Short mmCIF file of C-alpha atoms and ligand atoms in Angstrom, two decimals:
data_model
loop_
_atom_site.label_atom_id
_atom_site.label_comp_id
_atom_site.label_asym_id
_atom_site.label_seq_id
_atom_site.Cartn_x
_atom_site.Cartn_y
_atom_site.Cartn_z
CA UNK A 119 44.81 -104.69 75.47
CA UNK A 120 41.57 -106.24 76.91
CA UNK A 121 39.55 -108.20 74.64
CA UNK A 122 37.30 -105.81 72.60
CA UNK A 123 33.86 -107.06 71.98
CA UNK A 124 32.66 -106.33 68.10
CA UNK A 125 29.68 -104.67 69.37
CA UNK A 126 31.65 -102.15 71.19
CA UNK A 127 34.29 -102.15 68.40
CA UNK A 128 30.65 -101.19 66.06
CA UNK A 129 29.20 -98.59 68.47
CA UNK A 130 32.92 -96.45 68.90
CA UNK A 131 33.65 -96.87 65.05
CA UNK A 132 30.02 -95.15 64.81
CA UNK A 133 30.30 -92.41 67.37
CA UNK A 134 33.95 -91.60 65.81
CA UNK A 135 32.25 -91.36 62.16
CA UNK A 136 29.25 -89.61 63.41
CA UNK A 137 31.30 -86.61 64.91
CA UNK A 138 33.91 -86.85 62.62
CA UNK A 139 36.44 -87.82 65.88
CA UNK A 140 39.34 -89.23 66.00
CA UNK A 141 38.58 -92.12 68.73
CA UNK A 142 35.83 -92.71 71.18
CA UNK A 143 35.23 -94.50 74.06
CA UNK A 144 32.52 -95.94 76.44
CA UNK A 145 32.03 -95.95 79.98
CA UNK A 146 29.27 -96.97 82.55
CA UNK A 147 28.37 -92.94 82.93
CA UNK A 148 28.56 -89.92 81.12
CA UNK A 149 31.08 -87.94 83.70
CA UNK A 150 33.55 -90.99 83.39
CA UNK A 151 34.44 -89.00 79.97
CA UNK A 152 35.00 -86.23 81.39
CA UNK A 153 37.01 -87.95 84.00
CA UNK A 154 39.18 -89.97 81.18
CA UNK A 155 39.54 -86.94 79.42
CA UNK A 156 40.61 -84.42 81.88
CA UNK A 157 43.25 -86.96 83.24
CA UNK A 158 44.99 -87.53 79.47
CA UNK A 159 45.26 -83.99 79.74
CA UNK A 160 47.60 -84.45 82.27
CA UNK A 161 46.83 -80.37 83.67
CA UNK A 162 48.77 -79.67 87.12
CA UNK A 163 46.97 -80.25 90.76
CA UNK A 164 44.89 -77.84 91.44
CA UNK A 165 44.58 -76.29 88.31
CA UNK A 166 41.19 -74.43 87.37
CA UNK A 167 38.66 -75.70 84.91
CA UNK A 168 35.85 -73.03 83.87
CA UNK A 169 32.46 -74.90 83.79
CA UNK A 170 28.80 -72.81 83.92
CA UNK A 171 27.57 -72.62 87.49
CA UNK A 172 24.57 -74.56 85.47
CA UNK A 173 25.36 -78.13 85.63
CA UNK A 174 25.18 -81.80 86.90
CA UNK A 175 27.36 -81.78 90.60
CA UNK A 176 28.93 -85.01 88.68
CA UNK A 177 30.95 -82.79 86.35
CA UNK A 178 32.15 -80.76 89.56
CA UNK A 179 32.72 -83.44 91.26
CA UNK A 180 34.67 -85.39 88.24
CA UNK A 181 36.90 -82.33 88.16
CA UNK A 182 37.33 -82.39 91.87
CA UNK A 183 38.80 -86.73 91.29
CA UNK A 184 41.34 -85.75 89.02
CA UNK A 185 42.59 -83.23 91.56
CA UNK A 186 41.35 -79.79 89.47
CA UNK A 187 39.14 -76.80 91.21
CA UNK A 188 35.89 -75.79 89.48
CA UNK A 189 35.23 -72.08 88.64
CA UNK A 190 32.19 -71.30 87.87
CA UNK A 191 30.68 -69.05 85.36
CA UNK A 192 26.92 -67.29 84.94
CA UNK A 193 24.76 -68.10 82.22
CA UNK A 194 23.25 -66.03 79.60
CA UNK A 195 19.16 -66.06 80.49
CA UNK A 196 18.42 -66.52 77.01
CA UNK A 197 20.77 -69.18 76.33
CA UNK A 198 21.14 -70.93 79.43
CA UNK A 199 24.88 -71.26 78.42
CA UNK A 200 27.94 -70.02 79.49
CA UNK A 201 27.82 -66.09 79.42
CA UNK A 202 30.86 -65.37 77.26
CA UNK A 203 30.68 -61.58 77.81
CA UNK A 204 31.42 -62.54 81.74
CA UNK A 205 35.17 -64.70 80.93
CA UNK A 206 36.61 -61.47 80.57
CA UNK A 207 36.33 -61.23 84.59
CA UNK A 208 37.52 -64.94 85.26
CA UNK A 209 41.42 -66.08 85.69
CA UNK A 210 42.73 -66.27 82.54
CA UNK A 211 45.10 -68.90 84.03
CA UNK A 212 42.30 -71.31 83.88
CA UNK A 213 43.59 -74.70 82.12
CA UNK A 214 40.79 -75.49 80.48
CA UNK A 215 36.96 -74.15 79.96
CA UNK A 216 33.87 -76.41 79.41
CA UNK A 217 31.52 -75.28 77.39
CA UNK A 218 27.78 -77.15 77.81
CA UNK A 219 25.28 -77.08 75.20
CA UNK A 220 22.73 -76.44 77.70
CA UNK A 221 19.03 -78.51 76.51
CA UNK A 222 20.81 -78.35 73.44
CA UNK A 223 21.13 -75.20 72.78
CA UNK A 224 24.28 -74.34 70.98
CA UNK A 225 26.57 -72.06 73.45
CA UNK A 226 27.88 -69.10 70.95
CA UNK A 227 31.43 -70.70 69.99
CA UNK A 228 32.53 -68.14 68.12
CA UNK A 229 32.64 -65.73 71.54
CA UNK A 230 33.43 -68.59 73.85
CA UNK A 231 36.99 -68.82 71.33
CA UNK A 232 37.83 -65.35 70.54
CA UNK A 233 38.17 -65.41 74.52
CA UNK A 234 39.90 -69.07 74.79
CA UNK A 235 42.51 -69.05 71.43
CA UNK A 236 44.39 -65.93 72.51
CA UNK A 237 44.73 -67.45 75.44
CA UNK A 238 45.89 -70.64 74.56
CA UNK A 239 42.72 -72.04 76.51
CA UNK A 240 41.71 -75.55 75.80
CA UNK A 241 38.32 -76.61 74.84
CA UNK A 242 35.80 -79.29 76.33
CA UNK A 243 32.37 -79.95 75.27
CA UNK A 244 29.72 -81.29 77.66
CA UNK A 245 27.42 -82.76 75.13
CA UNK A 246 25.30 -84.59 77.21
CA UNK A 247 22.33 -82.94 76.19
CA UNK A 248 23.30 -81.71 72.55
CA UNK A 249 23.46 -84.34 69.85
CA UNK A 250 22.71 -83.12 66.70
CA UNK A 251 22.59 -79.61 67.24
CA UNK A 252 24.84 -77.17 65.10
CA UNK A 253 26.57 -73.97 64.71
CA UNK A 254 26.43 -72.49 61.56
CA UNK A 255 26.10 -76.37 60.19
CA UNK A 256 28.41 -77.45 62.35
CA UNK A 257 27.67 -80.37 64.86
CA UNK A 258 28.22 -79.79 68.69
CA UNK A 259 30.49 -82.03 69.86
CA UNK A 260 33.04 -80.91 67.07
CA UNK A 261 34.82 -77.59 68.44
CA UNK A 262 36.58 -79.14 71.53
CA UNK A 263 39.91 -81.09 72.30
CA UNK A 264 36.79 -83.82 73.18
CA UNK A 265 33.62 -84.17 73.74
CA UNK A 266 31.32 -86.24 76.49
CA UNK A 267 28.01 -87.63 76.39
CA UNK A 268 25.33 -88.97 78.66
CA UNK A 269 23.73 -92.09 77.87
CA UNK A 270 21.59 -91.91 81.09
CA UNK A 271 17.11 -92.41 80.55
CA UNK A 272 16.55 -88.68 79.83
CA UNK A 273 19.51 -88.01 77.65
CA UNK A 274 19.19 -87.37 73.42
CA UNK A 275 19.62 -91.15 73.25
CA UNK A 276 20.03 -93.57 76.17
CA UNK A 277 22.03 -96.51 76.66
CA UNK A 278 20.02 -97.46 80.26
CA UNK A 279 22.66 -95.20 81.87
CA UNK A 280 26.19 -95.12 80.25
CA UNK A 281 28.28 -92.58 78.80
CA UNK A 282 30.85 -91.62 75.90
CA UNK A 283 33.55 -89.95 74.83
CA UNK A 284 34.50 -88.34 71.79
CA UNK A 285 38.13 -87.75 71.41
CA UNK A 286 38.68 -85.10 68.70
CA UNK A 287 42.30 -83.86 69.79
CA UNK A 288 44.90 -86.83 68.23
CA UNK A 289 47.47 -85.87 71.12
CA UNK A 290 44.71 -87.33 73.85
CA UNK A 291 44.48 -90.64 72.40
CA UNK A 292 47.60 -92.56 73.78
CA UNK A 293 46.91 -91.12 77.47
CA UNK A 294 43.07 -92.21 77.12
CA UNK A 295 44.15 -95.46 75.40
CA UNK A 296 46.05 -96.39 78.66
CA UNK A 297 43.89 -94.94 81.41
CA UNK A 298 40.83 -97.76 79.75
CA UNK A 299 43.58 -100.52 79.73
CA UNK A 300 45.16 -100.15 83.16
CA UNK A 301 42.47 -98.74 85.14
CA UNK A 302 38.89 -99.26 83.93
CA UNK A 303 36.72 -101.63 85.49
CA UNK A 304 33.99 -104.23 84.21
CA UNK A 305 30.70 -104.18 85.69
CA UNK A 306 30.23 -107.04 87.75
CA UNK A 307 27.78 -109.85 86.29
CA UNK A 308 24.87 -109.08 88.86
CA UNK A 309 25.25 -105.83 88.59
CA UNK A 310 24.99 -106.35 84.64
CA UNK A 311 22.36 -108.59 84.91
CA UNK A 312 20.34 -105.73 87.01
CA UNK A 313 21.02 -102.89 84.35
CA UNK A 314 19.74 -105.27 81.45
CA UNK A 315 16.27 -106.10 83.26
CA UNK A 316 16.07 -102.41 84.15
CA UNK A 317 16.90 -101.29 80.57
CA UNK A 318 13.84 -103.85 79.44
CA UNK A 319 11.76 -102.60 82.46
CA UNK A 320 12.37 -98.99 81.09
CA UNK A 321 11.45 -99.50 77.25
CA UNK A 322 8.29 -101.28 78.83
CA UNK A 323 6.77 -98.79 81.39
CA UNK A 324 8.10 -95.61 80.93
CA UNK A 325 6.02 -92.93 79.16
CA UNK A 326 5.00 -89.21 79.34
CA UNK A 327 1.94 -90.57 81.62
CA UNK A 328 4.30 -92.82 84.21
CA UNK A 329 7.31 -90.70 83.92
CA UNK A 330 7.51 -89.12 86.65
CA UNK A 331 6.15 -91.63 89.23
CA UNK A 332 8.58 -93.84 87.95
CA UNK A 333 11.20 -92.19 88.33
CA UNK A 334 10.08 -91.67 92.13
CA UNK A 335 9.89 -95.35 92.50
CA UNK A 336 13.45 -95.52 90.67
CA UNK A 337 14.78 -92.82 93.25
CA UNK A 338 13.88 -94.69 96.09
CA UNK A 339 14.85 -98.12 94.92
CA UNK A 340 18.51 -96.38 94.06
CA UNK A 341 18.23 -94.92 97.83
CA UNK A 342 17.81 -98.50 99.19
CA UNK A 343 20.73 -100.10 96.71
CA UNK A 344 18.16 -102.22 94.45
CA UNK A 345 18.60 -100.81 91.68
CA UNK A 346 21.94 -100.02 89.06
CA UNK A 347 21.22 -95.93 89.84
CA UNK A 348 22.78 -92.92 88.09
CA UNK A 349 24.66 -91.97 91.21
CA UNK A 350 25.26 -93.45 94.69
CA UNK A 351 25.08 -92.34 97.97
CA UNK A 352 28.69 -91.67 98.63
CA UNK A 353 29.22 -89.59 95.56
CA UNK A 354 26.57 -87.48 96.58
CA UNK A 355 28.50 -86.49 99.57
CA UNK A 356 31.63 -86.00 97.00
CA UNK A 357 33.48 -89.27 97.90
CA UNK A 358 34.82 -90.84 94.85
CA UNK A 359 33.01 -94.53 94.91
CA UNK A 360 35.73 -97.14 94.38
CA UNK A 361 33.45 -98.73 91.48
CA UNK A 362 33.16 -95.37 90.28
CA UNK A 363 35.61 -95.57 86.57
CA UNK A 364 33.23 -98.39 85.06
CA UNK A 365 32.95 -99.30 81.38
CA UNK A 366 29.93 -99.91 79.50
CA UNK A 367 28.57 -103.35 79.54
CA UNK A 368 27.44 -105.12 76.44
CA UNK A 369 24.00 -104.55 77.29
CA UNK A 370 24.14 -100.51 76.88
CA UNK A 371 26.14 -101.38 73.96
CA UNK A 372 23.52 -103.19 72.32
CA UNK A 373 21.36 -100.78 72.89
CA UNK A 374 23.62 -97.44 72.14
CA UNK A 375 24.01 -99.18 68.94
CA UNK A 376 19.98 -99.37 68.06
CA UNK A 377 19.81 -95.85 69.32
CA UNK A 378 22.67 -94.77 66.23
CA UNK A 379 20.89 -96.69 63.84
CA UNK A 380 17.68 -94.69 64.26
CA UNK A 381 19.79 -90.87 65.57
CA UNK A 382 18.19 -89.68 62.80
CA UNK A 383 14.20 -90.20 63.32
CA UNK A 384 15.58 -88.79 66.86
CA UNK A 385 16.77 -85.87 66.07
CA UNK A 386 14.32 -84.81 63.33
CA UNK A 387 11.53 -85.96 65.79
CA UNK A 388 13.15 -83.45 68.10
CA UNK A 389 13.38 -80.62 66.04
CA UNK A 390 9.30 -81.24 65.47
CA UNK A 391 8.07 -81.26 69.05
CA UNK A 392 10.20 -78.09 69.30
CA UNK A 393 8.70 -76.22 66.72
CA UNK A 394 5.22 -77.64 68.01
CA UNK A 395 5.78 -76.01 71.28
CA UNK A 396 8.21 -73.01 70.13
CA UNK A 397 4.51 -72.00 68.11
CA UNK A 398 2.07 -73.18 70.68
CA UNK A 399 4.09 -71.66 74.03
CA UNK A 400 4.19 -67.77 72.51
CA UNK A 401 0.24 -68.07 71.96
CA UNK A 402 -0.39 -68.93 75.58
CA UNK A 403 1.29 -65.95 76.98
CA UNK A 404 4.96 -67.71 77.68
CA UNK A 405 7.92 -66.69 76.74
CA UNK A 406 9.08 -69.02 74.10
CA UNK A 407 13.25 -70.03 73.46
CA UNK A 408 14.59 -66.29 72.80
CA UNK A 409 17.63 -67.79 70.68
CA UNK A 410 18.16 -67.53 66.62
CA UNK A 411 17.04 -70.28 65.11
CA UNK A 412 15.34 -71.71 68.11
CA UNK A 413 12.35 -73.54 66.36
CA UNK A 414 15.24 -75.45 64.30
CA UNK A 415 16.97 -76.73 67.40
CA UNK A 416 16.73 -80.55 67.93
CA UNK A 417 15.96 -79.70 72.17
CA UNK A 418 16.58 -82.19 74.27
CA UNK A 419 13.68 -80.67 76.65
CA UNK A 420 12.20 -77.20 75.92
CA UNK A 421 12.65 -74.65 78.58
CA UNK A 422 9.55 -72.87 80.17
CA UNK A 423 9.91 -69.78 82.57
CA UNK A 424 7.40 -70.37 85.20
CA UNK A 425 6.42 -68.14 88.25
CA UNK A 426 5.59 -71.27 90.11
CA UNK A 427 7.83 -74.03 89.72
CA UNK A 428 7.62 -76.38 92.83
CA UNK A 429 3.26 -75.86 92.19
CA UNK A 430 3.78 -77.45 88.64
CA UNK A 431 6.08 -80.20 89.59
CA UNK A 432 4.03 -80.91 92.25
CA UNK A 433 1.09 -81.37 90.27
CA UNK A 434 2.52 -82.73 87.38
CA UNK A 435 3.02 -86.22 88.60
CA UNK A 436 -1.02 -86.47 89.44
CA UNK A 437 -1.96 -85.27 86.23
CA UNK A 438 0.25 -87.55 84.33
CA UNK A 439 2.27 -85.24 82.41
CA UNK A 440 5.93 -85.33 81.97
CA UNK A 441 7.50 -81.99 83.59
CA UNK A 442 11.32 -82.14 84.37
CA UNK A 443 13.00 -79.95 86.94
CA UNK A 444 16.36 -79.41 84.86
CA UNK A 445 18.07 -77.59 86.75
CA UNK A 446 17.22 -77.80 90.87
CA UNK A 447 19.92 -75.66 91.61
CA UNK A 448 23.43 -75.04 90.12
CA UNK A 449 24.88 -78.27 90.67
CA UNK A 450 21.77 -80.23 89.67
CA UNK A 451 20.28 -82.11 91.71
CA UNK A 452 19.08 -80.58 95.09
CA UNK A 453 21.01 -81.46 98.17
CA UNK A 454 23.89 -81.65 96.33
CA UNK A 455 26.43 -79.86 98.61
CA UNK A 456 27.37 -77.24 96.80
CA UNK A 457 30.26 -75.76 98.91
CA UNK A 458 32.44 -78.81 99.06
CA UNK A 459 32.80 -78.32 94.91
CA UNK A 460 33.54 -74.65 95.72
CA UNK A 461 30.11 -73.41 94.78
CA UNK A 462 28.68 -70.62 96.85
CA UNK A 463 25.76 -69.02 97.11
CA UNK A 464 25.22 -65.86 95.07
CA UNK A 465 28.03 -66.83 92.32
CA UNK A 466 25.70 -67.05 89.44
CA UNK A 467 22.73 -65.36 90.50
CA UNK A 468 20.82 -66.06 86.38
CA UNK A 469 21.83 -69.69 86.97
CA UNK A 470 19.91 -69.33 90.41
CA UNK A 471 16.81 -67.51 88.78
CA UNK A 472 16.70 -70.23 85.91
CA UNK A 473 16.77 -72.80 88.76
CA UNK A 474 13.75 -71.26 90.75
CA UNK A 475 11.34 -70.64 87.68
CA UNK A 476 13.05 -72.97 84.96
CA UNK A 477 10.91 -75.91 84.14
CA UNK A 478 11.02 -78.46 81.08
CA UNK A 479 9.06 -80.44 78.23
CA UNK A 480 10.22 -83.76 77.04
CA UNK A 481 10.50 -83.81 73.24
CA UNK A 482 11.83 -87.64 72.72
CA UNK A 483 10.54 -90.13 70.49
CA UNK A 484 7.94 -91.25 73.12
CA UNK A 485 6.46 -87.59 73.23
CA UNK A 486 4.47 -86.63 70.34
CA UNK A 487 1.86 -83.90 69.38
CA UNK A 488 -0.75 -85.28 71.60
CA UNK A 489 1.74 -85.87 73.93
CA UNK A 490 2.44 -82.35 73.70
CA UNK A 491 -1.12 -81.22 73.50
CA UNK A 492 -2.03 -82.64 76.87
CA UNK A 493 1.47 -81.33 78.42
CA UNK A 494 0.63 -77.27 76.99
CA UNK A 495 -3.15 -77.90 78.06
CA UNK A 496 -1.29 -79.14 81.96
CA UNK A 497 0.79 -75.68 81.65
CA UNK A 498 -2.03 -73.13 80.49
CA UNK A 499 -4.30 -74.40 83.71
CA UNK A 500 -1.31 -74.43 86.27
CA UNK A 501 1.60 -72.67 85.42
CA UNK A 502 1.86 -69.18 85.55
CA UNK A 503 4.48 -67.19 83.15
CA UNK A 504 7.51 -66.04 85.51
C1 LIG B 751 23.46 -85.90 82.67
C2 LIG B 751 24.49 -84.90 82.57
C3 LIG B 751 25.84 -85.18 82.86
C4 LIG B 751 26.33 -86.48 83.43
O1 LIG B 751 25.91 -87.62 82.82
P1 LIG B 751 25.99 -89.01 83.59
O2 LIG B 751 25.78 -90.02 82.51
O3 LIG B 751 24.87 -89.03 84.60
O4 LIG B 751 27.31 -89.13 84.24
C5 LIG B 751 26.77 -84.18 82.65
N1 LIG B 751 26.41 -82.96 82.20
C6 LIG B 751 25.13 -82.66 81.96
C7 LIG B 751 24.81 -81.29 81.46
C8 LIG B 751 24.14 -83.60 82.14
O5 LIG B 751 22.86 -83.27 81.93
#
């Protein structure tokens, strides 16, 4: 056993209480859970893993480490989840399906199971942008054999990059257990010392108004290797880097553990600035959420239809409004290549749509009504309803 720091010891015993888990653990990114968890599982080479052609190309590419094949599955339009009506047409030898509470929008469990029990198909939950939001009172992150989070700037609560895992299934724990002791890495000092100025640098500069410049700047400086970035250059060409199974460091500890103590304020502040726009976005002429419920949801970032995405974004930046691009194309972000993680062109034609017209609006504790006032007032001069 490696020494255990109290804080750490504090911010798992909190995550496991919060979803009611069994253990968790930390790492220096969100798809190292994934990673941990998928190898305890211990499936055969090659096996297939069912994930929405609607993701991050670090969840591909974490199944492609551990030596699994991604098949990809359309989304519902509404949802911007996993269709469930379409599993009926994938291998029902997969090994194990990943379910992704998409903005945080609750995927439709019960469908997504009466497809996986009969089949004997294990759950995952890709919570990185779902904390807090339920199913019929029940909390995402609580159907699967585990669950992962994101910890990254734009995630329900950040931890300056980082990542978690929420072990729910009690026959995982032993193989996770020694994966973190035999193989998982400390962050070097530098590289610690790096992430705990940018974390500062973050909770300084960054608002709705700088966002997105910012995160230029930040783009550029992880291009060049100055900064501690959420993905280097080799994994973007699907190379596993050799620093690449990190844990936390007791700076994202620190501050994962202020981010529980206030989850609360978050997520209620959440489910505000959705109803604000949810109201606001139908009286303009765009189509608001089409879900049940959806002016309860805690959203991570509401979803607009647009008919002119790349015109928004573009002018978004100038007129200081905080726009995001989630998703850029299935395997977020652009340039990913797609085909090396077995993505082609034309699988999920909805996730493709949602990519070309879907755009974003930030509903975190920095955003507030005026916030949002300025960001609908952006929207109703240059976006046009797709
Ligand atoms: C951000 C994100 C991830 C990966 O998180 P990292 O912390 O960057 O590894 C995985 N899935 C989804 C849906 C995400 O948005």
């Amino acid at each position: 056993m490696k020494p255990m720091t109290i804080a750490a010891e504090e911010f798992r015993r909190c995550l496991t209480e919060y979803f009611r888990a069994k253990r968790s653990y930390l790492f220096a990114r969100g798809r190292l859970g994934l990673y941990a968890g998928l190898r305890a599982m211990e499936l055969p080479p090659g096996a297939k893993v069912i994930v929405p052609g609607y993701t991050c190309m670090v969840v591909a590419s974490a199944i492609k480490y551990v030596g699994l094949v991604s098949e990809y599955v359309d989304i519902d339009p509404k949802t911007y989840n996993i269709n469930p009506s379409l599993l009926s047409s994938v291998s029902s030898d997969s090994a194990a399906l990943i379910v992704q509470h998409t903005y945080g929008i609750p995927c439709d469990m019960p469908s997504v199971q009466a497809w996986t029990t009969p089949r004997d198909i294990p759950i995952i939950e890709d919570c990185c942008h779902a904390v807090g939001s339920t199913i019929d009172g029940r909390l995402c992150g609580t159907f699967g054999r585990f669950a992962f989070l994101s910890g990254q700037w734009n995630k329900p609560f950040s931890t300056g990059l980082g990542g978690m895992l929420v072990v729910n299934d009690p026959a995982l724990v032993e193989a996770v257990e020694r994966l973190v002791n035999t193989e998982l890495k400390q962050r070097g000092r530098f590289s610690d010392l790096l992430l705990r100025c940018q974390i500062a640098a973050h909770d300084l500069l960054v608002r709705p108004a700088t966002a997105l410049w910012l995160m230029r700047a930040y783009r550029l400086l992880n291009r060049l290797g100055l900064v501690v970035g959420s993905w280097s250059p080799v994994e973007m060409l699907c190379v596993m880097p050799d620093d690449y199974f990190t844990a936390m460091s007791p700076c994202q500890i620190q501050r994962g553990l202020r981010e529980m103590a206030r989850i609360d304020d978050n997520i209620r502040h959440r489910k505000m600035m959705t109803a604000f726009y949810h109201d606001r976005l139908s009286k303009m002429g765009f189509a608001p959420l089409d879900v049940p419920g959806a002016e309860a949801i805690p959203l991570l970032r509401y979803p607009v239809r647009v008919a002119n995405k790349q015109d928004v974004l573009t002018h978004a930046a100038s007129h200081r409004v905080e726009i995001g691009s989630w998703f850029e194309c299935p395997l977020h972000p652009d340039g990913t290549p797609m085909e090396m993680l077995g993505y082609s062109q034309g699988m999920c034609p909805e996730s493709e749509r949602a990519c070309r017209e879907v755009i974003n609006l930030p509903t975190h504790l920095k955003a507030d009504e005026s916030v949002g006032d300025k960001t609908l007032k952006f929207l109703a001069k240059f976006a046009k309803p797709a």
